[in-house]
Amino acid sequence: MNIKMLAPLLLTLVWSQAYAADGSITISSPANGAMVSAKDKVPVTYAATLGPNGDHLHLYVDGKRVDVLRQIKGTAELDPLSVGKHHVCLTVNTSSHAPTGVESCVDIAAQ
């Protein structure tokens, strides 16, 4: 492999490492693919690193914002969900509520 081919690869690796340092979110519960009760509130346990532009988190269910979270680690409760599949996401946002591009999502089903 010559240096001309190696340079773009190295730049990509450096950029991806820098991007990863901009923040992260881990949803530890519910697990992806989990089954939850449609009769009970659903706890969402998370931990986040906001990164240099992050200020807070937004919690979404099926694309609709349901909460703004100021704590970077904790548990938020979702109201009981309708029966069926749901997409739950957390995003890191700036102080003006613009997303930074850092997000984590899980798909769950309520029955």
Short mmCIF file of N, CA and C in Angstrom, two decimals:
data_model
loop_
_atom_site.label_atom_id
_atom_site.label_comp_id
_atom_site.label_asym_id
_atom_site.label_seq_id
_atom_site.Cartn_x
_atom_site.Cartn_y
_atom_site.Cartn_z
N MET A 1 0.86 -1.18 0.00
CA MET A 1 0.00 0.00 0.00
C MET A 1 0.90 1.23 0.00
N ASN A 2 0.63 2.15 -0.90
CA ASN A 2 1.48 3.35 -0.94
C ASN A 2 0.93 4.43 -0.02
N ILE A 3 1.71 5.47 0.21
CA ILE A 3 1.37 6.53 1.15
C ILE A 3 0.13 7.31 0.72
N LYS A 4 -0.10 7.43 -0.59
CA LYS A 4 -1.27 8.16 -1.09
C LYS A 4 -2.56 7.45 -0.71
N MET A 5 -2.52 6.16 -0.63
CA MET A 5 -3.71 5.39 -0.25
C MET A 5 -3.87 5.35 1.27
N LEU A 6 -2.77 5.41 1.98
CA LEU A 6 -2.81 5.34 3.44
C LEU A 6 -3.27 6.64 4.09
N ALA A 7 -2.93 7.78 3.50
CA ALA A 7 -3.27 9.08 4.08
C ALA A 7 -4.78 9.26 4.30
N PRO A 8 -5.65 8.99 3.30
CA PRO A 8 -7.09 9.15 3.55
C PRO A 8 -7.61 8.22 4.65
N LEU A 9 -7.06 7.03 4.72
CA LEU A 9 -7.47 6.10 5.76
C LEU A 9 -7.11 6.63 7.14
N LEU A 10 -5.90 7.13 7.28
CA LEU A 10 -5.48 7.69 8.56
C LEU A 10 -6.31 8.92 8.95
N LEU A 11 -6.59 9.78 7.99
CA LEU A 11 -7.43 10.96 8.27
C LEU A 11 -8.83 10.55 8.72
N THR A 12 -9.37 9.53 8.08
CA THR A 12 -10.69 9.03 8.47
C THR A 12 -10.67 8.50 9.89
N LEU A 13 -9.64 7.74 10.24
CA LEU A 13 -9.53 7.20 11.60
C LEU A 13 -9.39 8.31 12.64
N VAL A 14 -8.58 9.30 12.35
CA VAL A 14 -8.39 10.42 13.28
C VAL A 14 -9.69 11.19 13.44
N TRP A 15 -10.38 11.46 12.34
CA TRP A 15 -11.65 12.20 12.39
C TRP A 15 -12.70 11.43 13.18
N SER A 16 -12.79 10.10 12.96
CA SER A 16 -13.79 9.32 13.67
C SER A 16 -13.51 9.29 15.17
N GLN A 17 -12.24 9.28 15.56
CA GLN A 17 -11.89 9.32 16.98
C GLN A 17 -12.26 10.67 17.58
N ALA A 18 -12.01 11.74 16.85
CA ALA A 18 -12.36 13.09 17.33
C ALA A 18 -13.87 13.22 17.44
N TYR A 19 -14.60 12.68 16.48
CA TYR A 19 -16.06 12.75 16.52
C TYR A 19 -16.60 11.99 17.72
N ALA A 20 -16.03 10.83 18.00
CA ALA A 20 -16.48 10.03 19.14
C ALA A 20 -16.26 10.77 20.45
N ALA A 21 -15.24 11.64 20.51
CA ALA A 21 -14.96 12.39 21.73
C ALA A 21 -15.96 13.51 21.95
N ASP A 22 -16.81 13.78 20.97
CA ASP A 22 -17.79 14.86 21.07
C ASP A 22 -18.98 14.50 21.96
N GLY A 23 -19.07 13.30 22.41
CA GLY A 23 -20.15 12.91 23.30
C GLY A 23 -20.60 11.49 23.05
N SER A 24 -21.37 10.97 23.99
CA SER A 24 -21.91 9.62 23.85
C SER A 24 -23.10 9.46 24.78
N ILE A 25 -23.94 8.51 24.45
CA ILE A 25 -25.10 8.17 25.29
C ILE A 25 -25.22 6.66 25.33
N THR A 26 -25.46 6.13 26.51
CA THR A 26 -25.73 4.71 26.67
C THR A 26 -27.09 4.56 27.34
N ILE A 27 -27.97 3.82 26.71
CA ILE A 27 -29.25 3.47 27.32
C ILE A 27 -29.08 2.05 27.86
N SER A 28 -29.08 1.93 29.19
CA SER A 28 -28.86 0.61 29.78
C SER A 28 -30.17 -0.14 30.03
N SER A 29 -31.28 0.58 30.05
CA SER A 29 -32.59 -0.05 30.24
C SER A 29 -33.67 0.89 29.71
N PRO A 30 -34.61 0.40 28.96
CA PRO A 30 -34.81 -0.99 28.57
C PRO A 30 -33.81 -1.39 27.48
N ALA A 31 -33.56 -2.67 27.40
CA ALA A 31 -32.65 -3.18 26.39
C ALA A 31 -33.33 -3.14 25.02
N ASN A 32 -32.51 -3.06 23.99
CA ASN A 32 -33.06 -3.11 22.63
C ASN A 32 -33.81 -4.42 22.45
N GLY A 33 -35.04 -4.35 21.96
CA GLY A 33 -35.86 -5.54 21.76
C GLY A 33 -36.67 -5.94 22.97
N ALA A 34 -36.61 -5.17 24.05
CA ALA A 34 -37.32 -5.52 25.29
C ALA A 34 -38.84 -5.45 25.11
N MET A 35 -39.53 -6.26 25.89
CA MET A 35 -40.99 -6.24 25.97
C MET A 35 -41.35 -5.55 27.27
N VAL A 36 -42.22 -4.54 27.21
CA VAL A 36 -42.64 -3.81 28.40
C VAL A 36 -44.16 -3.88 28.53
N SER A 37 -44.66 -3.62 29.72
CA SER A 37 -46.09 -3.63 29.96
C SER A 37 -46.72 -2.34 29.45
N ALA A 38 -47.82 -2.45 28.73
CA ALA A 38 -48.54 -1.28 28.24
C ALA A 38 -49.32 -0.61 29.37
N LYS A 39 -49.34 -1.23 30.55
CA LYS A 39 -50.09 -0.69 31.68
C LYS A 39 -49.23 0.12 32.64
N ASP A 40 -47.90 -0.03 32.53
CA ASP A 40 -47.00 0.59 33.50
C ASP A 40 -46.12 1.65 32.85
N LYS A 41 -45.64 2.59 33.68
CA LYS A 41 -44.65 3.54 33.21
C LYS A 41 -43.38 2.77 32.87
N VAL A 42 -42.62 3.30 31.92
CA VAL A 42 -41.41 2.63 31.45
C VAL A 42 -40.19 3.44 31.89
N PRO A 43 -39.36 2.89 32.77
CA PRO A 43 -38.14 3.60 33.16
C PRO A 43 -37.07 3.48 32.07
N VAL A 44 -36.44 4.60 31.76
CA VAL A 44 -35.34 4.64 30.79
C VAL A 44 -34.10 5.06 31.56
N THR A 45 -33.17 4.13 31.75
CA THR A 45 -31.95 4.39 32.49
C THR A 45 -30.83 4.68 31.49
N TYR A 46 -30.10 5.77 31.73
CA TYR A 46 -29.12 6.23 30.75
C TYR A 46 -27.91 6.87 31.43
N ALA A 47 -26.85 7.02 30.65
CA ALA A 47 -25.67 7.78 31.06
C ALA A 47 -25.14 8.45 29.80
N ALA A 48 -24.75 9.71 29.92
CA ALA A 48 -24.31 10.46 28.75
C ALA A 48 -23.05 11.27 29.05
N THR A 49 -22.29 11.50 28.01
CA THR A 49 -21.21 12.47 28.00
C THR A 49 -21.61 13.50 26.96
N LEU A 50 -21.78 14.76 27.38
CA LEU A 50 -22.36 15.76 26.49
C LEU A 50 -21.42 16.24 25.40
N GLY A 51 -20.12 16.24 25.64
CA GLY A 51 -19.19 16.78 24.67
C GLY A 51 -19.13 18.30 24.78
N PRO A 52 -18.28 18.95 24.00
CA PRO A 52 -18.04 20.39 24.14
C PRO A 52 -19.24 21.27 23.78
N ASN A 53 -20.12 20.81 22.89
CA ASN A 53 -21.27 21.62 22.48
C ASN A 53 -22.56 21.23 23.17
N GLY A 54 -22.56 20.12 23.89
CA GLY A 54 -23.77 19.62 24.51
C GLY A 54 -24.13 20.36 25.78
N ASP A 55 -25.44 20.48 26.01
CA ASP A 55 -25.95 21.17 27.20
C ASP A 55 -26.94 20.31 27.97
N HIS A 56 -27.72 19.50 27.26
CA HIS A 56 -28.75 18.68 27.89
C HIS A 56 -29.19 17.60 26.91
N LEU A 57 -30.12 16.75 27.34
CA LEU A 57 -30.62 15.64 26.53
C LEU A 57 -32.10 15.83 26.21
N HIS A 58 -32.50 15.32 25.07
CA HIS A 58 -33.92 15.22 24.74
C HIS A 58 -34.29 13.75 24.66
N LEU A 59 -35.45 13.41 25.17
CA LEU A 59 -35.97 12.04 25.13
C LEU A 59 -37.13 12.00 24.14
N TYR A 60 -37.04 11.08 23.20
CA TYR A 60 -38.06 10.94 22.15
C TYR A 60 -38.69 9.56 22.20
N VAL A 61 -39.98 9.50 21.87
CA VAL A 61 -40.68 8.23 21.64
C VAL A 61 -41.34 8.36 20.28
N ASP A 62 -40.99 7.46 19.39
CA ASP A 62 -41.55 7.44 18.04
C ASP A 62 -41.44 8.80 17.34
N GLY A 63 -40.30 9.46 17.54
CA GLY A 63 -40.02 10.72 16.86
C GLY A 63 -40.59 11.96 17.52
N LYS A 64 -41.31 11.80 18.62
CA LYS A 64 -41.89 12.94 19.33
C LYS A 64 -41.14 13.18 20.64
N ARG A 65 -40.72 14.43 20.85
CA ARG A 65 -40.01 14.75 22.09
C ARG A 65 -40.99 14.68 23.26
N VAL A 66 -40.59 13.91 24.28
CA VAL A 66 -41.46 13.75 25.45
C VAL A 66 -40.84 14.31 26.72
N ASP A 67 -39.54 14.63 26.69
CA ASP A 67 -38.91 15.17 27.90
C ASP A 67 -37.59 15.84 27.54
N VAL A 68 -37.20 16.79 28.39
CA VAL A 68 -35.89 17.42 28.33
C VAL A 68 -35.19 17.06 29.63
N LEU A 69 -34.01 16.46 29.52
CA LEU A 69 -33.30 15.95 30.70
C LEU A 69 -32.05 16.77 30.93
N ARG A 70 -31.91 17.30 32.12
CA ARG A 70 -30.74 18.11 32.48
C ARG A 70 -29.65 17.28 33.16
N GLN A 71 -30.01 16.14 33.73
CA GLN A 71 -29.02 15.27 34.36
C GLN A 71 -28.39 14.39 33.29
N ILE A 72 -27.07 14.20 33.37
CA ILE A 72 -26.41 13.39 32.35
C ILE A 72 -26.40 11.90 32.69
N LYS A 73 -26.89 11.57 33.86
CA LYS A 73 -27.00 10.16 34.26
C LYS A 73 -28.22 10.03 35.14
N GLY A 74 -29.04 9.02 34.87
CA GLY A 74 -30.21 8.83 35.70
C GLY A 74 -31.25 7.95 35.05
N THR A 75 -32.48 8.11 35.52
CA THR A 75 -33.61 7.36 34.99
C THR A 75 -34.77 8.32 34.75
N ALA A 76 -35.30 8.27 33.55
CA ALA A 76 -36.49 9.05 33.20
C ALA A 76 -37.64 8.06 33.02
N GLU A 77 -38.86 8.50 33.33
CA GLU A 77 -40.01 7.62 33.18
C GLU A 77 -40.87 8.05 32.01
N LEU A 78 -41.20 7.06 31.18
CA LEU A 78 -42.14 7.29 30.10
C LEU A 78 -43.53 6.90 30.58
N ASP A 79 -44.53 7.65 30.18
CA ASP A 79 -45.90 7.25 30.47
C ASP A 79 -46.16 5.90 29.81
N PRO A 80 -47.15 5.15 30.28
CA PRO A 80 -47.43 3.86 29.64
C PRO A 80 -47.58 4.03 28.13
N LEU A 81 -47.01 3.09 27.41
CA LEU A 81 -47.02 3.13 25.95
C LEU A 81 -48.18 2.32 25.38
N SER A 82 -48.67 2.72 24.22
CA SER A 82 -49.72 1.95 23.57
C SER A 82 -49.15 0.60 23.13
N VAL A 83 -50.02 -0.37 22.99
CA VAL A 83 -49.60 -1.70 22.57
C VAL A 83 -48.95 -1.59 21.18
N GLY A 84 -47.81 -2.24 21.04
CA GLY A 84 -47.11 -2.24 19.75
C GLY A 84 -45.65 -1.89 19.90
N LYS A 85 -45.00 -1.67 18.76
CA LYS A 85 -43.57 -1.37 18.74
C LYS A 85 -43.33 0.12 18.89
N HIS A 86 -42.24 0.47 19.57
CA HIS A 86 -41.90 1.88 19.80
C HIS A 86 -40.39 2.07 19.66
N HIS A 87 -40.01 3.27 19.22
CA HIS A 87 -38.62 3.65 19.02
C HIS A 87 -38.31 4.75 20.04
N VAL A 88 -37.42 4.46 20.99
CA VAL A 88 -37.08 5.39 22.07
C VAL A 88 -35.65 5.88 21.84
N CYS A 89 -35.47 7.22 21.82
CA CYS A 89 -34.16 7.80 21.55
C CYS A 89 -33.82 8.89 22.56
N LEU A 90 -32.54 9.01 22.84
CA LEU A 90 -31.98 10.14 23.59
C LEU A 90 -31.00 10.85 22.68
N THR A 91 -31.06 12.18 22.68
CA THR A 91 -30.13 12.97 21.87
C THR A 91 -29.45 14.01 22.74
N VAL A 92 -28.20 14.34 22.41
CA VAL A 92 -27.50 15.44 23.06
C VAL A 92 -27.84 16.71 22.27
N ASN A 93 -28.15 17.78 22.99
CA ASN A 93 -28.55 19.04 22.36
C ASN A 93 -27.79 20.21 22.95
N THR A 94 -27.67 21.26 22.14
CA THR A 94 -27.02 22.50 22.59
C THR A 94 -27.98 23.27 23.49
N SER A 95 -27.50 24.37 24.06
CA SER A 95 -28.36 25.19 24.93
C SER A 95 -29.53 25.79 24.15
N SER A 96 -29.42 25.88 22.82
CA SER A 96 -30.53 26.38 22.01
C SER A 96 -31.37 25.23 21.43
N HIS A 97 -31.22 24.05 21.99
CA HIS A 97 -31.98 22.85 21.66
C HIS A 97 -31.67 22.27 20.29
N ALA A 98 -30.57 22.66 19.68
CA ALA A 98 -30.16 22.06 18.41
C ALA A 98 -29.43 20.75 18.69
N PRO A 99 -29.77 19.68 17.97
CA PRO A 99 -29.08 18.41 18.18
C PRO A 99 -27.61 18.50 17.76
N THR A 100 -26.75 17.83 18.52
CA THR A 100 -25.32 17.82 18.20
C THR A 100 -24.96 16.65 17.28
N GLY A 101 -25.89 15.74 17.09
CA GLY A 101 -25.63 14.54 16.28
C GLY A 101 -25.34 13.31 17.12
N VAL A 102 -25.22 13.47 18.43
CA VAL A 102 -24.98 12.33 19.31
C VAL A 102 -26.34 11.81 19.78
N GLU A 103 -26.60 10.52 19.53
CA GLU A 103 -27.87 9.94 19.96
C GLU A 103 -27.70 8.45 20.21
N SER A 104 -28.66 7.92 20.94
CA SER A 104 -28.74 6.48 21.19
C SER A 104 -30.20 6.10 21.19
N CYS A 105 -30.53 4.97 20.57
CA CYS A 105 -31.93 4.56 20.45
C CYS A 105 -32.08 3.07 20.77
N VAL A 106 -33.26 2.71 21.23
CA VAL A 106 -33.64 1.31 21.40
C VAL A 106 -35.05 1.13 20.85
N ASP A 107 -35.30 -0.05 20.34
CA ASP A 107 -36.64 -0.43 19.89
C ASP A 107 -37.21 -1.36 20.93
N ILE A 108 -38.43 -1.05 21.38
CA ILE A 108 -39.09 -1.88 22.39
C ILE A 108 -40.52 -2.16 21.93
N ALA A 109 -41.16 -3.10 22.58
CA ALA A 109 -42.55 -3.43 22.29
C ALA A 109 -43.35 -3.42 23.58
N ALA A 110 -44.54 -2.84 23.51
CA ALA A 110 -45.43 -2.82 24.68
C ALA A 110 -46.57 -3.82 24.44
N GLN A 111 -46.89 -4.54 25.49
CA GLN A 111 -48.03 -5.49 25.38
C GLN A 111 -48.87 -5.45 26.62
#
